[in-house]
GROMACS .gro file of C-alpha atoms in nm:
model
  381
    1MET     CA    1   7.316   5.208  32.791
    2ALA     CA    2   7.130   5.532  32.704
    3ARG     CA    3   7.418   5.731  32.845
    4GLN     CA    4   7.672   5.524  32.644
    5ALA     CA    5   7.472   5.582  32.341
    6THR     CA    6   7.460   5.957  32.397
    7MET     CA    7   7.834   5.961  32.448
    8TYR     CA    8   7.893   5.772  32.132
    9SER     CA    9   7.666   6.003  31.942
   10THR     CA   10   7.845   6.308  32.078
   11LEU     CA   11   8.187   6.155  31.996
   12LYS     CA   12   8.077   6.093  31.633
   13ARG     CA   13   7.959   6.457  31.600
   14CYS     CA   14   8.289   6.589  31.730
   15LEU     CA   15   8.491   6.362  31.499
   16PHE     CA   16   8.282   6.484  31.206
   17ILE     CA   17   8.346   6.848  31.300
   18LEU     CA   18   8.713   6.784  31.334
   19VAL     CA   19   8.740   6.619  30.995
   20CYS     CA   20   8.549   6.912  30.832
   21PHE     CA   21   8.772   7.161  31.009
   22LEU     CA   22   9.094   6.990  30.878
   23ILE     CA   23   8.961   6.984  30.525
   24VAL     CA   24   8.850   7.341  30.502
   25SER     CA   25   9.049   7.534  30.757
   26PRO     CA   26   9.308   7.764  30.598
   27THR     CA   27   9.545   7.705  30.886
   28ALA     CA   28   9.526   7.326  30.874
   29PHE     CA   29   9.877   7.272  30.722
   30THR     CA   30   9.903   6.910  30.784
   31ALA     CA   31   9.567   6.831  30.611
   32GLN     CA   32   9.656   7.046  30.318
   33GLU     CA   33   9.998   6.880  30.274
   34THR     CA   34   9.841   6.533  30.308
   35ILE     CA   35   9.568   6.607  30.052
   36CYS     CA   36   9.721   6.820  29.792
   37PRO     CA   37  10.032   7.042  29.828
   38PHE     CA   38   9.952   7.267  29.541
   39GLN     CA   39  10.197   7.539  29.470
   40HIS     CA   40   9.999   7.734  29.220
   41ILE     CA   41   9.641   7.803  29.121
   42TYR     CA   42   9.542   7.906  28.764
   43GLN     CA   43   9.193   8.043  28.732
   44PHE     CA   44   8.994   8.077  28.419
   45GLY     CA   45   8.636   8.212  28.413
   46ASP     CA   46   8.413   8.513  28.431
   47SER     CA   47   8.280   8.751  28.709
   48ILE     CA   48   8.231   8.458  28.967
   49SER     CA   49   8.609   8.441  28.981
   50ASP     CA   50   8.752   8.760  28.826
   51THR     CA   51   8.983   8.929  29.088
   52GLY     CA   52   9.014   9.249  28.881
   53ASN     CA   53   9.092   9.196  28.513
   54ILE     CA   54   8.763   9.363  28.409
   55ILE     CA   55   8.870   9.702  28.553
   56LEU     CA   56   9.218   9.663  28.414
   57LYS     CA   57   9.115   9.608  28.040
   58GLY     CA   58   9.069   9.969  27.961
   59GLY     CA   59   8.789  10.144  27.778
   60LEU     CA   60   8.432  10.099  27.899
   61ALA     CA   61   8.535   9.789  28.097
   62SER     CA   62   8.742  10.006  28.329
   63VAL     CA   63   8.436  10.192  28.458
   64SER     CA   64   8.228   9.878  28.523
   65PRO     CA   65   8.023   9.892  28.835
   66SER     CA   66   8.280   9.680  29.016
   67SER     CA   67   8.530   9.957  28.981
   68ARG     CA   68   8.362  10.159  29.253
   69LEU     CA   69   8.214  10.127  29.600
   70PRO     CA   70   8.016   9.951  29.741
   71TYR     CA   71   8.199   9.672  29.563
   72GLY     CA   72   8.474   9.550  29.785
   73MET     CA   73   8.349   9.734  30.087
   74THR     CA   74   8.356   9.434  30.332
   75SER     CA   75   8.701   9.297  30.310
   76PHE     CA   76   8.907   9.543  30.109
   77HIS     CA   77   8.720   9.863  30.195
   78ARG     CA   78   8.786   9.964  29.837
   79PRO     CA   79   8.678   9.821  29.488
   80THR     CA   80   8.920   9.567  29.353
   81GLY     CA   81   8.725   9.465  29.043
   82ARG     CA   82   8.570   9.163  29.231
   83CYS     CA   83   8.196   9.157  29.164
   84SER     CA   84   8.090   9.120  29.528
   85ASN     CA   85   8.117   9.315  29.848
   86GLY     CA   86   8.432   9.119  29.938
   87LEU     CA   87   8.598   8.774  29.873
   88LEU     CA   88   8.503   8.545  29.600
   89MET     CA   89   8.505   8.159  29.615
   90ILE     CA   90   8.845   8.140  29.454
   91ASP     CA   91   8.983   8.360  29.729
   92PHE     CA   92   8.848   8.115  29.992
   93ILE     CA   93   8.986   7.819  29.801
   94SER     CA   94   9.323   7.993  29.783
   95ARG     CA   95   9.330   8.043  30.158
   96ALA     CA   96   9.210   7.682  30.231
   97LEU     CA   97   9.518   7.568  30.023
   98ASN     CA   98   9.760   7.814  30.207
   99LEU     CA   99   9.820   8.007  29.903
  100PRO     CA  100   9.795   8.393  29.848
  101LEU     CA  101   9.494   8.552  29.684
  102LEU     CA  102   9.537   8.554  29.300
  103ASP     CA  103   9.633   8.869  29.126
  104PRO     CA  104   9.457   8.936  28.796
  105TYR     CA  105   9.666   8.870  28.487
  106LEU     CA  106   9.633   9.231  28.362
  107LYS     CA  107   9.779   9.380  28.692
  108ARG     CA  108  10.112   9.524  28.595
  109THR     CA  109  10.253   9.484  28.943
  110GLY     CA  110  10.096   9.145  28.991
  111VAL     CA  111  10.280   8.873  29.177
  112PHE     CA  112  10.234   8.549  28.981
  113ASN     CA  113  10.484   8.307  29.136
  114GLN     CA  114  10.198   8.109  29.292
  115GLY     CA  115   9.919   8.151  29.047
  116VAL     CA  116   9.729   8.383  28.817
  117ASP     CA  117   9.372   8.472  28.762
  118PHE     CA  118   9.278   8.494  28.392
  119ALA     CA  119   8.897   8.533  28.445
  120VAL     CA  120   8.720   8.846  28.319
  121ALA     CA  121   8.373   8.955  28.406
  122GLY     CA  122   8.109   8.904  28.144
  123SER     CA  123   8.318   8.644  27.945
  124THR     CA  124   8.206   8.348  27.763
  125ALA     CA  125   8.314   8.002  27.689
  126LEU     CA  126   8.253   8.047  27.316
  127ASP     CA  127   8.418   8.297  27.091
  128THR     CA  128   8.235   8.621  27.019
  129SER     CA  129   8.177   8.509  26.654
  130PHE     CA  130   7.934   8.250  26.771
  131PHE     CA  131   7.701   8.512  26.917
  132GLN     CA  132   7.739   8.744  26.628
  133ALA     CA  133   7.633   8.486  26.395
  134ARG     CA  134   7.303   8.456  26.593
  135ASN     CA  135   7.249   8.836  26.644
  136ILE     CA  136   7.331   8.821  27.016
  137PRO     CA  137   7.533   9.126  27.147
  138VAL     CA  138   7.806   9.061  27.389
  139PRO     CA  139   8.018   9.307  27.578
  140ILE     CA  140   8.321   9.459  27.395
  141SER     CA  141   8.522   9.351  27.702
  142ASN     CA  142   8.438   8.979  27.639
  143THR     CA  143   8.751   8.771  27.682
  144PRO     CA  144   8.642   8.428  27.583
  145LEU     CA  145   8.798   8.104  27.704
  146SER     CA  146   9.018   8.078  27.400
  147ALA     CA  147   9.165   8.421  27.479
  148GLN     CA  148   9.218   8.339  27.834
  149MET     CA  149   9.394   8.024  27.728
  150GLN     CA  150   9.632   8.232  27.521
  151TRP     CA  151   9.707   8.453  27.827
  152PHE     CA  152   9.782   8.130  28.014
  153LYS     CA  153  10.023   8.023  27.735
  154ASP     CA  154  10.187   8.352  27.729
  155HIS     CA  155  10.234   8.349  28.110
  156LEU     CA  156  10.395   8.003  28.094
  157LYS     CA  157  10.639   8.128  27.834
  158SER     CA  158  10.735   8.408  28.073
  159VAL     CA  159  10.811   8.175  28.365
  160CYS     CA  160  10.915   7.836  28.212
  161ARG     CA  161  11.255   7.757  28.064
  162SER     CA  162  11.121   7.471  27.854
  163PRO     CA  163  10.810   7.269  27.791
  164SER     CA  164  10.930   7.015  28.053
  165ASP     CA  165  10.979   7.293  28.293
  166CYS     CA  166  10.621   7.401  28.250
  167ALA     CA  167  10.496   7.043  28.286
  168ALA     CA  168  10.678   7.015  28.610
  169ARG     CA  169  10.517   7.342  28.729
  170LEU     CA  170  10.169   7.234  28.621
  171GLN     CA  171  10.199   6.905  28.811
  172ARG     CA  172  10.197   7.106  29.128
  173SER     CA  173   9.915   7.332  29.012
  174LEU     CA  174   9.545   7.341  29.054
  175ILE     CA  175   9.359   7.448  28.731
  176MET     CA  176   9.012   7.601  28.788
  177MET     CA  177   8.847   7.570  28.448
  178GLY     CA  178   8.557   7.804  28.531
  179GLU     CA  179   8.288   7.860  28.622
  180ILE     CA  180   8.247   7.957  28.262
  181GLY     CA  181   7.963   7.919  28.020
  182GLY     CA  182   7.700   8.089  28.227
  183ASN     CA  183   7.734   8.421  28.031
  184ASP     CA  184   7.685   8.229  27.705
  185TYR     CA  185   7.335   8.160  27.826
  186ASN     CA  186   7.287   8.493  28.004
  187HIS     CA  187   7.362   8.695  27.684
  188ALA     CA  188   7.120   8.469  27.491
  189PHE     CA  189   6.833   8.477  27.741
  190PHE     CA  190   6.851   8.847  27.801
  191ASN     CA  191   6.836   8.928  27.433
  192GLY     CA  192   6.514   8.730  27.380
  193LYS     CA  193   6.633   8.377  27.286
  194SER     CA  194   6.392   8.099  27.400
  195ILE     CA  195   6.492   7.822  27.635
  196GLN     CA  196   6.441   7.580  27.343
  197GLU     CA  197   6.690   7.764  27.123
  198VAL     CA  198   6.945   7.815  27.403
  199ARG     CA  199   6.943   7.435  27.480
  200THR     CA  200   7.098   7.387  27.131
  201TYR     CA  201   7.397   7.595  27.246
  202VAL     CA  202   7.484   7.369  27.527
  203ARG     CA  203   7.680   7.115  27.326
  204HIS     CA  204   7.883   7.401  27.187
  205VAL     CA  205   7.948   7.556  27.525
  206VAL     CA  206   8.041   7.223  27.684
  207SER     CA  207   8.274   7.136  27.391
  208ALA     CA  208   8.460   7.463  27.445
  209ILE     CA  209   8.513   7.382  27.816
  210ILE     CA  210   8.617   7.025  27.741
  211ASN     CA  211   8.874   7.165  27.480
  212GLY     CA  212   8.996   7.392  27.744
  213VAL     CA  213   9.061   7.102  27.984
  214ARG     CA  214   9.236   6.900  27.706
  215GLU     CA  215   9.465   7.195  27.633
  216VAL     CA  216   9.580   7.248  27.993
  217VAL     CA  217   9.632   6.866  28.023
  218ARG     CA  218   9.841   6.869  27.706
  219LEU     CA  219  10.058   7.142  27.850
  220GLY     CA  220  10.113   6.927  28.160
  221ALA     CA  221   9.830   6.981  28.405
  222VAL     CA  222   9.723   6.685  28.615
  223ARG     CA  223   9.462   6.831  28.853
  224VAL     CA  224   9.173   7.021  28.690
  225VAL     CA  225   8.845   7.131  28.854
  226VAL     CA  226   8.546   7.203  28.615
  227PRO     CA  227   8.252   7.381  28.782
  228GLY     CA  228   7.891   7.355  28.662
  229ASN     CA  229   7.635   7.625  28.649
  230PHE     CA  230   7.434   7.768  28.941
  231PRO     CA  231   7.056   7.732  29.002
  232ILE     CA  232   7.007   8.049  28.801
  233GLY     CA  233   6.644   8.042  28.851
  234CYS     CA  234   6.714   8.141  29.216
  235ILE     CA  235   6.902   8.464  29.112
  236PRO     CA  236   6.726   8.800  29.126
  237ILE     CA  237   6.813   8.900  28.773
  238TYR     CA  238   6.635   8.596  28.639
  239LEU     CA  239   6.348   8.612  28.892
  240THR     CA  240   6.291   8.974  28.791
  241SER     CA  241   6.336   8.933  28.416
  242PHE     CA  242   6.124   8.616  28.381
  243ALA     CA  243   5.857   8.668  28.653
  244ASN     CA  244   5.561   8.438  28.596
  245PRO     CA  245   5.204   8.482  28.730
  246ASP     CA  246   5.162   8.110  28.758
  247PRO     CA  247   5.250   7.989  29.115
  248GLU     CA  248   5.352   7.656  28.964
  249ALA     CA  249   5.638   7.819  28.779
  250TYR     CA  250   5.823   7.833  29.106
  251ASP     CA  251   5.956   7.560  29.337
  252GLN     CA  252   5.936   7.546  29.713
  253MET     CA  253   6.229   7.788  29.756
  254GLY     CA  254   6.061   8.047  29.516
  255CYS     CA  255   6.300   7.974  29.230
  256LEU     CA  256   6.199   7.943  28.864
  257ARG     CA  257   6.154   7.585  28.789
  258GLU     CA  258   6.211   7.598  28.409
  259VAL     CA  259   6.527   7.809  28.431
  260ASN     CA  260   6.668   7.581  28.695
  261GLU     CA  261   6.588   7.275  28.481
  262PHE     CA  262   6.798   7.436  28.200
  263ALA     CA  263   7.091   7.480  28.440
  264ARG     CA  264   7.060   7.110  28.536
  265TYR     CA  265   7.058   7.024  28.172
  266HIS     CA  266   7.390   7.205  28.109
  267ASN     CA  267   7.535   7.042  28.419
  268ASN     CA  268   7.426   6.695  28.323
  269TYR     CA  269   7.563   6.743  27.967
  270LEU     CA  270   7.891   6.877  28.110
  271GLN     CA  271   7.920   6.581  28.357
  272ARG     CA  272   7.863   6.326  28.082
  273ALA     CA  273   8.128   6.490  27.866
  274LEU     CA  274   8.370   6.490  28.149
  275HIS     CA  275   8.303   6.126  28.212
  276SER     CA  276   8.393   6.053  27.850
  277LEU     CA  277   8.710   6.264  27.888
  278ARG     CA  278   8.816   6.083  28.192
  279GLN     CA  279   8.776   5.749  28.021
  280LYS     CA  280   9.012   5.858  27.745
  281LEU     CA  281   9.250   6.014  27.991
  282LYS     CA  282   9.250   5.686  28.198
  283ARG     CA  283   9.406   5.524  27.887
  284ASP     CA  284   9.635   5.797  27.763
  285ASN     CA  285   9.732   5.981  28.085
  286PRO     CA  286   9.627   5.797  28.397
  287ASN     CA  287   9.782   6.048  28.636
  288VAL     CA  288   9.532   6.312  28.538
  289VAL     CA  289   9.239   6.378  28.768
  290VAL     CA  290   8.946   6.601  28.641
  291VAL     CA  291   8.687   6.693  28.917
  292TYR     CA  292   8.344   6.827  28.862
  293ALA     CA  293   8.264   7.110  29.115
  294ASP     CA  294   7.894   7.122  29.193
  295TYR     CA  295   7.823   7.494  29.200
  296TYR     CA  296   7.452   7.419  29.161
  297GLY     CA  297   7.452   7.206  29.481
  298ALA     CA  298   7.670   7.458  29.661
  299LEU     CA  299   7.425   7.744  29.623
  300GLU     CA  300   7.115   7.521  29.676
  301SER     CA  301   7.272   7.400  29.993
  302VAL     CA  302   7.324   7.753  30.126
  303LEU     CA  303   6.966   7.849  30.032
  304ALA     CA  304   6.826   7.539  30.223
  305ARG     CA  305   7.039   7.623  30.529
  306ALA     CA  306   7.012   7.991  30.519
  307PRO     CA  307   6.842   8.068  30.853
  308PHE     CA  308   7.092   7.836  31.029
  309LEU     CA  309   7.375   8.007  30.865
  310GLY     CA  310   7.257   8.343  30.980
  311PHE     CA  311   7.094   8.475  30.667
  312ASP     CA  312   6.772   8.672  30.689
  313ARG     CA  313   6.481   8.441  30.606
  314GLY     CA  314   6.284   8.710  30.441
  315SER     CA  315   6.566   8.829  30.212
  316LEU     CA  316   6.684   8.492  30.064
  317LEU     CA  317   6.610   8.591  29.708
  318LYS     CA  318   6.657   8.966  29.739
  319SER     CA  319   6.968   9.175  29.647
  320CYS     CA  320   7.158   9.348  29.924
  321CYS     CA  321   7.275   9.629  29.683
  322GLY     CA  322   6.994   9.726  29.446
  323ILE     CA  323   6.658   9.895  29.422
  324GLY     CA  324   6.300   9.817  29.321
  325GLY     CA  325   6.065   9.527  29.283
  326ILE     CA  326   6.016   9.212  29.477
  327TYR     CA  327   6.384   9.114  29.458
  328ASN     CA  328   6.533   9.442  29.497
  329TYR     CA  329   6.689   9.439  29.146
  330ASP     CA  330   6.641   9.670  28.850
  331GLY     CA  331   6.870   9.625  28.548
  332ARG     CA  332   6.838   9.989  28.462
  333ARG     CA  333   6.959  10.093  28.810
  334MET     CA  334   7.249   9.852  28.901
  335CYS     CA  335   7.452   9.838  29.224
  336GLY     CA  336   7.729  10.092  29.212
  337THR     CA  337   7.506  10.350  29.023
  338PRO     CA  338   7.451  10.680  29.211
  339GLY     CA  339   7.148  10.670  29.428
  340VAL     CA  340   7.121  10.291  29.441
  341PRO     CA  341   7.126  10.182  29.810
  342VAL     CA  342   7.320   9.904  29.981
  343CYS     CA  343   7.187   9.705  30.281
  344ARG     CA  344   7.319   9.772  30.618
  345GLU     CA  345   7.410   9.407  30.692
  346PRO     CA  346   7.542   9.236  30.385
  347GLU     CA  347   7.621   8.925  30.601
  348LYS     CA  348   7.248   8.863  30.623
  349TYR     CA  349   7.210   8.843  30.244
  350ILE     CA  350   7.297   8.563  30.002
  351HIS     CA  351   7.262   8.785  29.689
  352TRP     CA  352   7.487   9.089  29.647
  353ASP     CA  353   7.387   9.285  29.335
  354GLY     CA  354   7.118   9.063  29.182
  355ILE     CA  355   7.375   8.870  28.974
  356HIS     CA  356   7.646   8.777  29.213
  357MET     CA  357   7.655   8.653  29.573
  358THR     CA  358   7.787   8.811  29.890
  359GLN     CA  359   8.122   8.735  30.052
  360LYS     CA  360   7.954   8.535  30.319
  361ALA     CA  361   7.742   8.324  30.064
  362TYR     CA  362   8.060   8.254  29.878
  363ARG     CA  363   8.239   8.148  30.198
  364HIS     CA  364   7.974   7.893  30.272
  365MET     CA  365   7.959   7.771  29.916
  366SER     CA  366   8.334   7.738  29.907
  367GLU     CA  367   8.328   7.524  30.226
  368PHE     CA  368   8.075   7.290  30.049
  369LEU     CA  369   8.302   7.276  29.744
  370ILE     CA  370   8.647   7.244  29.904
  371SER     CA  371   8.578   6.924  30.106
  372ASP     CA  372   8.418   6.768  29.803
  373MET     CA  373   8.689   6.870  29.558
  374LEU     CA  374   8.980   6.777  29.768
  375SER     CA  375   8.845   6.437  29.857
  376LYS     CA  376   8.841   6.351  29.489
  377MET     CA  377   9.182   6.487  29.401
  378GLN     CA  378   9.378   6.160  29.468
  379CYS     CA  379   9.694   6.351  29.546
  380VAL     CA  380   9.980   6.128  29.670
  381TRP     CA  381  10.281   6.351  29.608
   0.00000   0.00000   0.00000
């Protein structure tokens, strides 16, 4: 009996591994066709998903740190404008769906027949005027969600013969509405705004995201993913900027409790708004599926499993590329600046430059997300 139980347990583990492989493996054609045979991906967002628009905008944006090595060193061996040492989560999602990596919208020689990346590093969900009214400076390169949406519409005009043709295209498309909104809070926090004040911005940020979802659905999209925010209290830039002498300010992982509670507040508000939107869509357009992507849980999962995944236990909250302080991060000497060193083994680090994650961290986060997102897509084409 003991032997049979052992064999049964082993079989269950093997079946679980096989199912996970079929969901996340880029080469698993049958699984991808069964779940969702997407033909295009359209990505909105910020530096978490920008594949190069930031360095193509011209002006100061073109000399952003991501325009030079060590950015891009791992997979591309050159900078591409991605804010990491290599691939981003959207790259792994594209591969898992057997689609090519997305070219940035501003790339003149870009190939856009299977999707476009409209994301721009540093961008916000809200228009720049919102921040100007509150004396919060934002980068001149800011391309808010409304501007990215206009790019999207301009792109559709260039590839569609009619609105019905666009609708048909979008029915076979995956829309990634973010992650966006994180910079709305970053710009506020790093310009001295209190958590209490920034909490009042959440309804505005979420409203902008929901309006973005409504707009792509109006144009014909039927599968939309809306990511939440990360546990930003675990990221070196926050840990450095808001260091607290009180040990109780940190959780068991060493992350800032209050900042993470704020991120959860945003995520919960967003999920409630998505629930309300789904209820309305169920009546008006029952074919539309809007899925929440748990970016908070994805990073938290990687941190919790870090040693098992091969990350260095002593560097879980430290930057690979950076200098100074407990977290190897100094906002005055950023990664990509002359004299700022890069670690020898980025694959042992979760955090790349104190703001963004490494390719390996993004890979594991995308695995967490892909299986969850696709299982909720309800694709039956």
